[in-house]
Amino acid sequence: VRLMLQRNFLIWLLASLFYAYQYILRVIPNIIAPELITKFKISVTDVGQFGGLYYVGYTVAHIPVGLFLDRSGPKLVVPICTILTFAGTLPLICFDEWYYSILGRIIVGIGSSASAIGIFKVASMYFSQEKSARMEIIIGLLGAIYGGLPLDFLLDKFGWDYVIYTFSAFGCLLALLLFFVTPSNDAQGSISDNILQDLKTVLFNKHIILISFFGGLMVGPLEGFADGWAKAFLCEMYQMTGDLASSLSSLMFIGIGAGAFFLAYLLEKCPNRHCEVIIACSFAMIASFFLLFTRAGGLYVVLPALLVIGFASGYQVITIYKAISYVNNNLVGLATAVSNMIVMVFGYFFHVGIAKIVDLYWDGMIIQGNPVYGAGLLSFDDEIYQSIEKELQRQRSQLQLIASENFVSKAVMEAQGSFLTNKYAEGYPGKRYYCGCEYVDEVESLAIERLCKLFGVKFANVQPYSGSQANQAVFASLLTPGDTILGLSLSCGGHLTHGAAPSLSGKWFKSIQYTVSKDTYLLDMDEVEKLALEHKPKLIIAGASAYPRKINFKRFREIADKVGAYLLADIAHYAGLIAAGEYPSPAGYAHVMTSTTHKTLRGPRGGVIMTNDETLHKKIQSAVFPGLQDMGTAYCGDSRNANYGLADEERVRNGRFFAL
């Protein structure tokens, strides 16, 4: 007898482990949703449908699995379904095509259907029905709890592909143990041979159908919220970290365990109080969700509210046990299948429904690899939000041929909206005026390194707020008020900061302007040389804001050397072309180069200064900070990406047409 009890306990333990195991695989896609969106290039709706497809397979397989369990016992059915469960997860990491993962998700649902039915079947075969509900929850809910913070930790530490491979190996071992431990003669002896009659008996039992239907209406808190969206909700509404949100999400499953025990005990003592229990649970859920959604009470109500929601959801196990109480033991598997099928099919609609609503209002924003679902600005300032939305629609419907406007990549938007916004960092890498700047130093150092490599220079400053600010920093480092500068006239395609009268460069310095030939509209280099020899400028500026021809930087340097002037090459409107090798580079000729990051480099708004002269670089560093500004922002730029070559070839061809 003792040996039999040990065997029965081992069978129950393995079946419970399978229940916990399938639950972990069930929630993995919700935890790795950002990775799925990135790898397969899918939307939030796709993720929601993917989660919901689990319930399609889960529901469809219920009746066949229930029939097989009633007729052949759990020895073959449960191990085979265990194999299906982990095999269906493998396409996520083995294939790059999304439809393989969709098919696999349905297979996971088919395999998982045997977990709930199998454990009810095992419990009813080896233990008293009054205790089996409580026993089933003990380990099963551990899987739900493990699907929170511990699983999140493993995924962060080892990566999702490694974790899925590991869990697949564990599933294979579990299937083997279930097959060898479970006896082969454990099917019920009084099984009817008339399958249709069995189906009719269960499907036309109004008590089973009604109880299961109303149970299905109440699965939203578990299947729709706890399984899929609790973590994202807590992160958005309460600004929690992912780890903390995962931990608190698990509280609902602890609550479910406590609720199932307590409610089962209560109904044992008061068997005719089902209506009162359901009404009390419903009002408890409504009140808890109201507190969570309105943030009434702040963070203090989150923990108790989640526990109460979980506790009130404990009716689900009671629902199934109430349903199977209307059939004989020989139909327990089928009755469980039908009841659980009806309840769980609602999970698909809750998953997909919530995902569609979220996707409807989601703007596609992803920060630090995580989708941002919350309303954000909309909830704080509707007027500003609406203006930004109108601007977005304008950009999508209109084409403005303005050099300073471009459509930045999502990577740039992500960097600009990152947590660097919270950091203040005066000074330069390794020489800051504030502590806690080590990671800002990393980012700025990478930007400098990549910018130097991109343009073939030795030194760079990436802190100026704009190209104009960059030019002013060069003026401050190389000139004194009253010095003479030589730049292209604004009317001939020059820039305000190249000595135009309205700008500070035209007010602080004696500005001499060269022009283009009236016949060819090309730069008149002979005139440049004549003006330089006549006025002896201290700085000559080569560059333009509206000159679609090649500039002879070599000739400019020769002229500068003749009069002992510095040569500044302002390449803001050519930088992308230069980086792509489609336009002559002044790197070997100019003493200093300046540029913006938001034109042909397709980065955010900012300016940069480059040079090969270390002495000039030190002067420029002092001119930028503390000379002109405090903290720079341009190191968030996308100028490090050199893969704009193809796009710039198009710009060259189109530019020839527009320059005519």
XYZ file of C-alpha atoms in Angstrom, residues 467-485 497-499 504-506 508-509 538-541 566-569 592-594 609 619-624 627-628:
47
model
C 25.893 74.153 -36.998
C 25.699 77.892 -36.267
C 26.884 77.227 -32.721
C 29.745 75.152 -34.121
C 30.810 78.002 -36.416
C 30.652 80.487 -33.535
C 32.882 78.193 -31.472
C 35.458 78.210 -34.300
C 35.281 82.004 -34.516
C 35.743 82.277 -30.744
C 38.772 79.993 -30.782
C 40.580 81.457 -33.819
C 39.514 85.126 -34.057
C 39.150 88.282 -32.030
C 36.475 90.931 -32.667
C 37.418 93.172 -35.591
C 39.372 90.495 -37.485
C 38.662 90.081 -41.186
C 36.841 87.013 -42.509
C 27.148 82.661 -40.159
C 29.611 83.171 -43.040
C 29.700 86.920 -42.474
C 26.930 88.044 -35.160
C 29.636 87.009 -37.612
C 28.779 90.114 -39.659
C 31.746 91.219 -34.697
C 34.101 90.838 -37.649
C 42.439 85.802 -40.802
C 39.796 83.199 -41.688
C 38.465 82.006 -45.042
C 35.197 80.052 -45.043
C 42.871 79.636 -41.427
C 40.549 77.643 -43.702
C 37.157 76.652 -42.272
C 35.137 74.171 -44.327
C 38.800 73.021 -39.255
C 35.552 71.445 -40.503
C 32.088 72.075 -39.115
C 33.565 70.376 -35.191
C 41.197 75.846 -28.401
C 37.903 74.650 -29.863
C 37.165 72.514 -26.785
C 37.528 75.578 -24.546
C 35.435 77.688 -26.905
C 32.535 75.219 -26.853
C 32.944 79.378 -23.722
C 29.565 79.167 -25.438
